[in-house]
mmCIF file of C-alpha atoms and ligand atoms in Angstrom:
data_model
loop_
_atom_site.group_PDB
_atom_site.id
_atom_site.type_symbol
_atom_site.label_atom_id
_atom_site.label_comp_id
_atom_site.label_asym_id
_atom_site.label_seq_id
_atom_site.Cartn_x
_atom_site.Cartn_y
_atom_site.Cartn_z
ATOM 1 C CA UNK A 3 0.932 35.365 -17.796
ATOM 2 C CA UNK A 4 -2.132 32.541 -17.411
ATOM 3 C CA UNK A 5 -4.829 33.717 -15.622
ATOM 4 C CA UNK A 6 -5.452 32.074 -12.392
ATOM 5 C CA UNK A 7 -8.842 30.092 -13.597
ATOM 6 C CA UNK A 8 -5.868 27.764 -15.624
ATOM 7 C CA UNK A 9 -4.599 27.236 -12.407
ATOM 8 C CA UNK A 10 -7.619 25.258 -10.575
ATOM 9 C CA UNK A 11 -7.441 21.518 -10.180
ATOM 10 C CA UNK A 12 -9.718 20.084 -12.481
ATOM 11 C CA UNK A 13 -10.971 16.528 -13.248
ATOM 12 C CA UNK A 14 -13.159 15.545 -16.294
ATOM 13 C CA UNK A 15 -14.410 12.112 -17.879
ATOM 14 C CA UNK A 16 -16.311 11.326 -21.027
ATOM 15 C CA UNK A 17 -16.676 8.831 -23.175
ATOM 16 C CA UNK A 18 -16.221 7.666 -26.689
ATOM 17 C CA UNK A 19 -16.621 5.224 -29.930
ATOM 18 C CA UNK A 20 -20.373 5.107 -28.872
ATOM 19 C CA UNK A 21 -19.601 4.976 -25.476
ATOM 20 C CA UNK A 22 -17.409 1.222 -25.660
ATOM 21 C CA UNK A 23 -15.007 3.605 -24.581
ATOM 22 C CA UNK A 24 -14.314 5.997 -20.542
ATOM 23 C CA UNK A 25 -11.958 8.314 -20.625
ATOM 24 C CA UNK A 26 -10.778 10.335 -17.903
ATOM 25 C CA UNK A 27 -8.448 12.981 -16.819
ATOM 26 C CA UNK A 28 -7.525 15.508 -14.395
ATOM 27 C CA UNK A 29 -4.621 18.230 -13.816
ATOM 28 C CA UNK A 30 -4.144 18.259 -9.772
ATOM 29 C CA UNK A 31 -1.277 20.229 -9.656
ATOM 30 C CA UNK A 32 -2.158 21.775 -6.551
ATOM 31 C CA UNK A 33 -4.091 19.553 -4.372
ATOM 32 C CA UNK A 34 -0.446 17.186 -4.884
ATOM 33 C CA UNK A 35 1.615 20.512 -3.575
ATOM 34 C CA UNK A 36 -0.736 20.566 -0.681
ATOM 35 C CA UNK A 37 -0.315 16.814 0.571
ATOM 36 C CA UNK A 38 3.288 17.364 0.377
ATOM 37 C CA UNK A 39 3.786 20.403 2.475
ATOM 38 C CA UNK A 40 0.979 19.123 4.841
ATOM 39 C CA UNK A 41 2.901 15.657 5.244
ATOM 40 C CA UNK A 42 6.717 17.347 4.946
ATOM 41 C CA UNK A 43 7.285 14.727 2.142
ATOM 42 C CA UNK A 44 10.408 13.732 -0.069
ATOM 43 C CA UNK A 45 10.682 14.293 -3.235
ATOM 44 C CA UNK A 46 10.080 10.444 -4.050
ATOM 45 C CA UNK A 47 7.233 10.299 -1.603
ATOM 46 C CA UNK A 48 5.030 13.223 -2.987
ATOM 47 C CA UNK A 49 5.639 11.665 -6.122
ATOM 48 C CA UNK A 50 4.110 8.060 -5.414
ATOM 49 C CA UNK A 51 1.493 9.785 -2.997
ATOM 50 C CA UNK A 52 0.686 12.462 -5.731
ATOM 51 C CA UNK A 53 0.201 9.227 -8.161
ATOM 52 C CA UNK A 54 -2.081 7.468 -5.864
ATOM 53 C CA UNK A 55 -3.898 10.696 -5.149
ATOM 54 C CA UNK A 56 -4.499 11.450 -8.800
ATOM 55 C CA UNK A 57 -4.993 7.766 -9.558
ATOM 56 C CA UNK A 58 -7.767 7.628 -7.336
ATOM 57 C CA UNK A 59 -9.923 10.823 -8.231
ATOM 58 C CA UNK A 60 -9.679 9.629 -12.062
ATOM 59 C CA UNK A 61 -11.020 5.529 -10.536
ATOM 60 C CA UNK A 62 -13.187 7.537 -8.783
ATOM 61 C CA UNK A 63 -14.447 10.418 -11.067
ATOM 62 C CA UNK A 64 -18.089 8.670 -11.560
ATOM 63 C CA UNK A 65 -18.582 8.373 -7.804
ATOM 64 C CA UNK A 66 -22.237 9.256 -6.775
ATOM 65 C CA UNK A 67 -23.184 11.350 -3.495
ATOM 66 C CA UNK A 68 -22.628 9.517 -0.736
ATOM 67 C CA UNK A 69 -20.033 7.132 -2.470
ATOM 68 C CA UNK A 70 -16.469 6.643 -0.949
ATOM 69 C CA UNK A 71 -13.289 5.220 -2.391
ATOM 70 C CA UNK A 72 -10.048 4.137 -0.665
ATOM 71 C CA UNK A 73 -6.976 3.265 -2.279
ATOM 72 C CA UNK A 74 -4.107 1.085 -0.091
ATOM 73 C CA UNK A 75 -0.975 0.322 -1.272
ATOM 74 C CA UNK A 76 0.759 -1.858 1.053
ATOM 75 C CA UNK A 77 4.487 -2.881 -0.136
ATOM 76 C CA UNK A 78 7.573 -3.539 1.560
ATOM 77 C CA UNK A 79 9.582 -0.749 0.358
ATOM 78 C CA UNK A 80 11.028 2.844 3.046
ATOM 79 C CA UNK A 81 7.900 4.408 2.132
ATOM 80 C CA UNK A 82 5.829 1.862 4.239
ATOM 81 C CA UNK A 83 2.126 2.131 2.469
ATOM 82 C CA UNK A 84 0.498 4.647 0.754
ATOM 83 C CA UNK A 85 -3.631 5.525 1.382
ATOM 84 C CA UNK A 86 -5.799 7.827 -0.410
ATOM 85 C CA UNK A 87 -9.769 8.248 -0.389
ATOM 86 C CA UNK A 88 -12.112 10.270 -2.654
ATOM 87 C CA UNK A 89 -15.348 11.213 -2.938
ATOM 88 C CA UNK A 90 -18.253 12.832 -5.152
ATOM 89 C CA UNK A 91 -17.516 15.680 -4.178
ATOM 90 C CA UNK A 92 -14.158 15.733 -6.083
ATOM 91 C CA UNK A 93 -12.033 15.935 -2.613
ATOM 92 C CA UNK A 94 -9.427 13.478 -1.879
ATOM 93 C CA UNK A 95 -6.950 12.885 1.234
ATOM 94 C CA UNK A 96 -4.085 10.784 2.045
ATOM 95 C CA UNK A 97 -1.354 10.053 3.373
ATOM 96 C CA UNK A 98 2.039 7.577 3.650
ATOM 97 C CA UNK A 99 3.391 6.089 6.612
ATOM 98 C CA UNK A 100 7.354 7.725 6.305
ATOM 99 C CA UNK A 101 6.837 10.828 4.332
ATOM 100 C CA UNK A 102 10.359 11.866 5.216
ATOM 101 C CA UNK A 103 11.779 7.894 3.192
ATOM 102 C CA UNK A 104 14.182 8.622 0.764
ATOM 103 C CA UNK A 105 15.862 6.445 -2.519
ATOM 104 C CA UNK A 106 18.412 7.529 -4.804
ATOM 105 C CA UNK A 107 17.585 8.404 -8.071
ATOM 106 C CA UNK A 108 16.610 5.421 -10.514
ATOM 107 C CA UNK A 109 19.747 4.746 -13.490
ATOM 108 C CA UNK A 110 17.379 7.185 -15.793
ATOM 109 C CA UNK A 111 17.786 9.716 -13.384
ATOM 110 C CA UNK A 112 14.013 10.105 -11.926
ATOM 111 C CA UNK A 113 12.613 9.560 -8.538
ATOM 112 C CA UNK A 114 12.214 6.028 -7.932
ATOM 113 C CA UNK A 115 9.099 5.324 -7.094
ATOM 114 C CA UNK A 116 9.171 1.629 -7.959
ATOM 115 C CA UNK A 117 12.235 1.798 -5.155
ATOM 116 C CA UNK A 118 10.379 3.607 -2.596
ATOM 117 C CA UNK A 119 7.152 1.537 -2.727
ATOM 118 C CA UNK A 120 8.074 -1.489 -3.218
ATOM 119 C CA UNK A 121 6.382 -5.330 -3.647
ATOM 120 C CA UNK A 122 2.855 -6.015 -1.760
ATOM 121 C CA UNK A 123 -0.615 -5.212 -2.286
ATOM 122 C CA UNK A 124 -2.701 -3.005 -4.171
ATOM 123 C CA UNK A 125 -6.266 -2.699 -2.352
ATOM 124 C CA UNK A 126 -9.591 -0.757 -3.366
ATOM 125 C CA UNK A 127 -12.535 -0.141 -1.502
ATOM 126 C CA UNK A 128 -16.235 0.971 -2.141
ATOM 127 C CA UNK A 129 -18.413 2.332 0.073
ATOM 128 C CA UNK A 130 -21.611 4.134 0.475
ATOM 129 C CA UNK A 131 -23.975 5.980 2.581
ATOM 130 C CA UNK A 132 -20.751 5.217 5.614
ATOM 131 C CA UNK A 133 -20.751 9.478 6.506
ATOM 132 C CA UNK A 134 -24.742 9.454 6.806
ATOM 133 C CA UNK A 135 -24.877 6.014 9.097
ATOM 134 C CA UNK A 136 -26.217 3.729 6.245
ATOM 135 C CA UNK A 137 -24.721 0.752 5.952
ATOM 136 C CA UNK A 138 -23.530 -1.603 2.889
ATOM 137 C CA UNK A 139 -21.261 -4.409 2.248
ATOM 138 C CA UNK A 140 -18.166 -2.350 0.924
ATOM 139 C CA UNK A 141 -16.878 -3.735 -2.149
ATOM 140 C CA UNK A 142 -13.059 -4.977 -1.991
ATOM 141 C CA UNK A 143 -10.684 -5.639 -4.560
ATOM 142 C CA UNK A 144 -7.109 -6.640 -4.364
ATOM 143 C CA UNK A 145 -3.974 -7.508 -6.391
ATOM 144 C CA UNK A 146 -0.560 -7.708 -6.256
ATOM 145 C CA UNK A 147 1.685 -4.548 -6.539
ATOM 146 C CA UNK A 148 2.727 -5.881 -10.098
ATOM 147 C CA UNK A 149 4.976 -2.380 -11.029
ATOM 148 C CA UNK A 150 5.403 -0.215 -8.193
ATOM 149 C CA UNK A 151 5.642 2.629 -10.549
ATOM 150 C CA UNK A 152 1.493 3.255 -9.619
ATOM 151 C CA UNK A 153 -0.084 3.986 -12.716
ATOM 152 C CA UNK A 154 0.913 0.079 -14.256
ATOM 153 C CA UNK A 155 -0.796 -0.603 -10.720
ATOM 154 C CA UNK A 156 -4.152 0.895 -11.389
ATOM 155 C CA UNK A 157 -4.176 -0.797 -14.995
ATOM 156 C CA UNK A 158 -3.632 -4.173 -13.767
ATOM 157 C CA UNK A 159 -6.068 -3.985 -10.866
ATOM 158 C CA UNK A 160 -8.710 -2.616 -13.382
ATOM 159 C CA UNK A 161 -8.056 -5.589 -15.908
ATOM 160 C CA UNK A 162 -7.758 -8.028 -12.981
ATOM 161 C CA UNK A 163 -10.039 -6.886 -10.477
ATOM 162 C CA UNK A 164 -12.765 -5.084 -12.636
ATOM 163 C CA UNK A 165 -12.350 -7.179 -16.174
ATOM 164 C CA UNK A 166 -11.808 -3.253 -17.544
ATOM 165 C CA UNK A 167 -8.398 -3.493 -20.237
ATOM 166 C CA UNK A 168 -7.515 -0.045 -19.469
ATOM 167 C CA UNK A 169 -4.451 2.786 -20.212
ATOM 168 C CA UNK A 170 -3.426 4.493 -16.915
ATOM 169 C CA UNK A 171 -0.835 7.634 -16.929
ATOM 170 C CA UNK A 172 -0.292 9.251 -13.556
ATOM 171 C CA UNK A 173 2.809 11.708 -13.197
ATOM 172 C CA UNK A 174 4.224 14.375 -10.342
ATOM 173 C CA UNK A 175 6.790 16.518 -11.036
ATOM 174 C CA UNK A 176 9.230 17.750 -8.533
ATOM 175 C CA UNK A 177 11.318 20.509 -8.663
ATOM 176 C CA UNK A 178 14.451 21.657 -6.769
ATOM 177 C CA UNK A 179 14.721 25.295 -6.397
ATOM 178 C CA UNK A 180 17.978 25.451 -4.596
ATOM 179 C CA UNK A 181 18.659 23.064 -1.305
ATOM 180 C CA UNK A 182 16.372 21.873 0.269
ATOM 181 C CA UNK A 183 13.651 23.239 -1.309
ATOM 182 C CA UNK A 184 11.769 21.177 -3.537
ATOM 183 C CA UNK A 185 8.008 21.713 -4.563
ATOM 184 C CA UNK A 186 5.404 20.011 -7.204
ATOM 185 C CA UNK A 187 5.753 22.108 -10.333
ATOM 186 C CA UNK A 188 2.901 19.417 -12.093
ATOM 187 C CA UNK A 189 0.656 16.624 -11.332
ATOM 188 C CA UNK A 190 -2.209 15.082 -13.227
ATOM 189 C CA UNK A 191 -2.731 11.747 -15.417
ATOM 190 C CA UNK A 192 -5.529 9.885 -17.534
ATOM 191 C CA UNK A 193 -6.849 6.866 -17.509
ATOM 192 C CA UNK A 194 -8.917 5.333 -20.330
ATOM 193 C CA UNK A 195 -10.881 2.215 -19.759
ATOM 194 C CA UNK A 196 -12.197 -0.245 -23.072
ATOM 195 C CA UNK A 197 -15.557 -1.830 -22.031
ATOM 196 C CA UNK A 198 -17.233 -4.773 -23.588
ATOM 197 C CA UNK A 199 -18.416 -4.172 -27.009
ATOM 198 C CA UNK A 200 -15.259 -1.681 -27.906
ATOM 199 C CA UNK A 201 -14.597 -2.396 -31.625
ATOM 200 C CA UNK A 202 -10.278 -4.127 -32.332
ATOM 201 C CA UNK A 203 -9.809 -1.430 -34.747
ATOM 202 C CA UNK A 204 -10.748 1.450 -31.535
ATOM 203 C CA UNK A 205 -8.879 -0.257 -28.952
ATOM 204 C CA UNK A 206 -5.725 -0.503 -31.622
ATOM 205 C CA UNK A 207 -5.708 3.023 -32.545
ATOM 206 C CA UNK A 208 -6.090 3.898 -28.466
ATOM 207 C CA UNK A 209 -2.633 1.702 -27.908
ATOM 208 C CA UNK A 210 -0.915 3.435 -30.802
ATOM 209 C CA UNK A 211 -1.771 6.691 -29.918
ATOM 210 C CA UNK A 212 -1.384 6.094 -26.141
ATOM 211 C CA UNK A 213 1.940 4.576 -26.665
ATOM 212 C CA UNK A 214 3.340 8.287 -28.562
ATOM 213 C CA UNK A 215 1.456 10.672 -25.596
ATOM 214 C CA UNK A 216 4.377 12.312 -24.208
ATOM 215 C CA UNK A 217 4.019 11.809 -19.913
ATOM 216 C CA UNK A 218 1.282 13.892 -18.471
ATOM 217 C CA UNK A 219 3.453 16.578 -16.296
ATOM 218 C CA UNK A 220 5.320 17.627 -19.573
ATOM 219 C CA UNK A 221 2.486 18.457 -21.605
ATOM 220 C CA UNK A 222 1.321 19.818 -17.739
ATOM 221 C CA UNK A 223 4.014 22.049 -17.578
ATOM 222 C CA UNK A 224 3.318 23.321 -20.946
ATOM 223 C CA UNK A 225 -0.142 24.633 -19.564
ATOM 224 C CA UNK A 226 -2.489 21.164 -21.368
ATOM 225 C CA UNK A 227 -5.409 21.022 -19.476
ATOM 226 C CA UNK A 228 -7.520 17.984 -18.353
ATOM 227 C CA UNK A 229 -9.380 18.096 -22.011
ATOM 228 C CA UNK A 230 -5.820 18.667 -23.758
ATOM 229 C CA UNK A 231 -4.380 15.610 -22.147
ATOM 230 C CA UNK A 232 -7.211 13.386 -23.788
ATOM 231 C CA UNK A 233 -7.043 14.753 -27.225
ATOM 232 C CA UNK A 234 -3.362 13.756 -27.123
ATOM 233 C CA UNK A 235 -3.914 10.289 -25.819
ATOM 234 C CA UNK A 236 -7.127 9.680 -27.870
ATOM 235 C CA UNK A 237 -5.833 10.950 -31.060
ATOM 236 C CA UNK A 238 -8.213 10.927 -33.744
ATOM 237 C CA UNK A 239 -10.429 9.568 -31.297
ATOM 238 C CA UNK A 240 -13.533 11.993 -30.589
ATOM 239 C CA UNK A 241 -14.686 12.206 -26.983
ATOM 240 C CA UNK A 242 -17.704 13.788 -25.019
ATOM 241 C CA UNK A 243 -17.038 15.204 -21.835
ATOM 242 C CA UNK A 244 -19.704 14.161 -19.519
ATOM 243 C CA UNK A 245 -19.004 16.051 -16.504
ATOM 244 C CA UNK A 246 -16.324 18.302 -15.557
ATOM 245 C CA UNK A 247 -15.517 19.267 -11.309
ATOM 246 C CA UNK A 248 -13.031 21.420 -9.485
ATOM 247 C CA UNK A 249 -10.761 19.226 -7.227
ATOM 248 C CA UNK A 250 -8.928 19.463 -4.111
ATOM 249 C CA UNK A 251 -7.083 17.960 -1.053
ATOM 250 C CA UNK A 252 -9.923 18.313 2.085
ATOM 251 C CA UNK A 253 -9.760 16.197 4.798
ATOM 252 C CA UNK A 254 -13.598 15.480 6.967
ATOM 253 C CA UNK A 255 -11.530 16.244 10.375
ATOM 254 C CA UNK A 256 -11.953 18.963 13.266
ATOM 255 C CA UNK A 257 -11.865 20.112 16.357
ATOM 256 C CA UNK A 258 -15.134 18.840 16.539
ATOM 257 C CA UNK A 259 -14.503 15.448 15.457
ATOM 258 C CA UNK A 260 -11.461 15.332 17.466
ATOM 259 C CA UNK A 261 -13.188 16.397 20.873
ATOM 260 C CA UNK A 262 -15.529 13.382 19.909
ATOM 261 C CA UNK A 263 -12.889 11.254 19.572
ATOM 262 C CA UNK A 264 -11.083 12.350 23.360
ATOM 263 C CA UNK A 265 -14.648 11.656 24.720
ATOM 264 C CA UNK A 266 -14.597 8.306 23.576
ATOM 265 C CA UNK A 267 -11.626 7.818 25.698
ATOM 266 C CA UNK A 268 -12.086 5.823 29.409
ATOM 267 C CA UNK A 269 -12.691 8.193 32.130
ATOM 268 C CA UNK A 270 -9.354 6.762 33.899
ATOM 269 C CA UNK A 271 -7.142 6.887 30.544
ATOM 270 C CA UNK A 272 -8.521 11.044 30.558
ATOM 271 C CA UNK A 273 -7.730 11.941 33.699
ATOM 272 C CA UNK A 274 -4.299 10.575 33.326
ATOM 273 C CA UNK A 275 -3.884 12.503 30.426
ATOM 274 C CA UNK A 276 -5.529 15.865 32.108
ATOM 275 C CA UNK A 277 -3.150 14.931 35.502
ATOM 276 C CA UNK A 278 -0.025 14.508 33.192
ATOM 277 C CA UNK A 279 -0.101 15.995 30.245
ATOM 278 C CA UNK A 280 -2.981 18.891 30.835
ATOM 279 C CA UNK A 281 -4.046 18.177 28.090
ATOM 280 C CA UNK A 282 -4.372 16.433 24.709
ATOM 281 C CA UNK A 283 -2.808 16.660 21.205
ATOM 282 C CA UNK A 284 -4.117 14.896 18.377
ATOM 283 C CA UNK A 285 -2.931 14.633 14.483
ATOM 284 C CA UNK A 286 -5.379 13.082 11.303
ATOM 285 C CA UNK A 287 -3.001 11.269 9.988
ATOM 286 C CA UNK A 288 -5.262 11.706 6.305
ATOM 287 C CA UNK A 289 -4.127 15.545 6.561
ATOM 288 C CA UNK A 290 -1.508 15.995 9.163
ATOM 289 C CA UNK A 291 -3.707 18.715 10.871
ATOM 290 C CA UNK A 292 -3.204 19.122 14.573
ATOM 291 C CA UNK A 293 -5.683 19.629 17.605
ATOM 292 C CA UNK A 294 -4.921 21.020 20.539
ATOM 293 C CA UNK A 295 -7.248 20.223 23.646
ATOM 294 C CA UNK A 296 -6.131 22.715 26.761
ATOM 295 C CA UNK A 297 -6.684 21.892 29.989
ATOM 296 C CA UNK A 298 -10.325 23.398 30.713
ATOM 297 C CA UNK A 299 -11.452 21.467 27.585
ATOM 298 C CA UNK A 300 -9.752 18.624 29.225
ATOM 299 C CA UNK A 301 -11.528 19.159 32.289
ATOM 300 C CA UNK A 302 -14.980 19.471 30.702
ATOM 301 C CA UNK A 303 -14.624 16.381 29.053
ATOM 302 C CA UNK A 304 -13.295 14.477 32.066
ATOM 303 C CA UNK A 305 -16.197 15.698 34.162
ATOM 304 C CA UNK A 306 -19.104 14.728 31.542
ATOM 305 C CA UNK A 307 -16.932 11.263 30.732
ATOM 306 C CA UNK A 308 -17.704 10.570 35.050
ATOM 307 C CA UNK A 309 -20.951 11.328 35.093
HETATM 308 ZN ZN1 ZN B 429 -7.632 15.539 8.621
#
């Protein structure tokens, strides 16, 4: 038996060859279980979210405090656009807009996430110092959905977007466990990014040994941890590991936030509400949560909305 410790989401990045080279990598195993039994996903659909989940802690594992990345997929295929958004603090969210969309089985016998995403656009956003009020121009990037399959998406968008040549392995695997009841058994990737200066001979021995690194969720699923997963893809390679954080699906709403938000609402539009519905319900789409405002609450807010 592992002890539970093994079991934590973890994310890590380093570098190497005299730093020409960032590496990072992250098991999230659990925070990818989460999003799909918060959004009641497919199989196919925790797969591509679980991808863009993990593919944006690893773009985003050198975020700084206040710093906030968003990652939109937007293609034409059932699942209908994918978002995900992390921050320094090693939390990430998301969410799809049809979690239940379902496509057969690709001809190799996987879930097709190619299929289920489709062709569009592949955004990322910047931000910082939006939570604490302070504002600055958000930096956008976009490219076409060139693969579907994710990871091929976060390469190109880093060669294209950022001038970073980079390897990007993102992988979720489902399990059945009789009908109907399928969970993530593994979920994690890497991503390794050549900056200027990297040496031919480096970024040759990266490709070869990239190109024999068995996907991420088997060597998962044989207990490799975020560290394990770079040795393999690195070979010979040596890496530093600059900083290592715990990681985890958390979403910034609550009741709180969500009584703000009624408030906001016109006085008329409220008491409409209160008069037929006593009430409100609202849902974050990031997390699926859901708020329930009863009818005193409802009639507090009215009151203070007409003075
Ligand atoms: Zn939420």
């Amino acid at each position: 038996m592992s002890s539970k410790r093994e079991h934590k989401d973890i994310l890590i990045h380093g570098t190497a060859a005299d730093s020409t080279v960032r590496c990072m990598a992250a098991v999230t195993t659990n925070l990818v279980a989460e999003a799909a039994r918060r959004h009641k996903t497919s199989a196919t659909v925790a797969a591509a979210l679980g991808r863009t989940l993990t593919g944006t802690l690893l773009l985003g594992s050198s975020l700084k405090e206040l710093d906030r990345l968003t990652v939109q997929i937007s293609g034409d295929g059932p699942v209908g656009g994918i978002t995900a958004e992390s921050n320094a603090r090693g939390q990430v969210r998301g969410y799809v807009r049809n979690p239940d969309a379902h496509v057969p089985l690709n001809e190799t016998g996987k879930l097709d996430v190619r299929a289920i995403v489709g062709s569009g656009m592949f955004y990322v956003t910047r931000e910082s110092g939006y939570d604490v009020g302070l504002y600055r121009e958000p930096y956008r990037g976009s490219v076409p959905i060139v693969s579907g399959e994710i990871a091929e998406d976060f390469a190109y968008y880093l060669a294209k977007s950022e001038q970073i040549p980079s390897a990007v392995m993102l992988g979720v695997h489902v399990r059945a466990n009789g009908l109907d009841d399928e969970y993530v058994s593994a979920a994690g990737g890497l991503m390794i990014q050549i900056m200027p200066g990297a040496d031919e001979k480096t970024v040759a021995a990266i490709e070869e040994s990239v190109s024999r690194t068995p996907q991420t969720t088997v060597m998962i699923r044989e207990g490799a941890s975020p560290r394990d997963l770079l040795h393999t893809a690195l070979g010979d390679i040596d890496f530093e590991v600059l900083e290592e954080r715990d990681v985890s699906f958390a979403c910034t709403c609550s009741y709180e936030r969500a009584i703000s938000l009624i408030s906001s609402i016109e006085t008329a539009e409220l008491e409409s509400m209160l008069r037929e519905d006593k009430g409100a319900v609202m849902s974050c789409h990031f997390c699926n949560e859901t708020y329930r405002i009863d009818e005193a609450e409802m009639k507090r807010i009215v009151r203070e909305s007409a003075a």
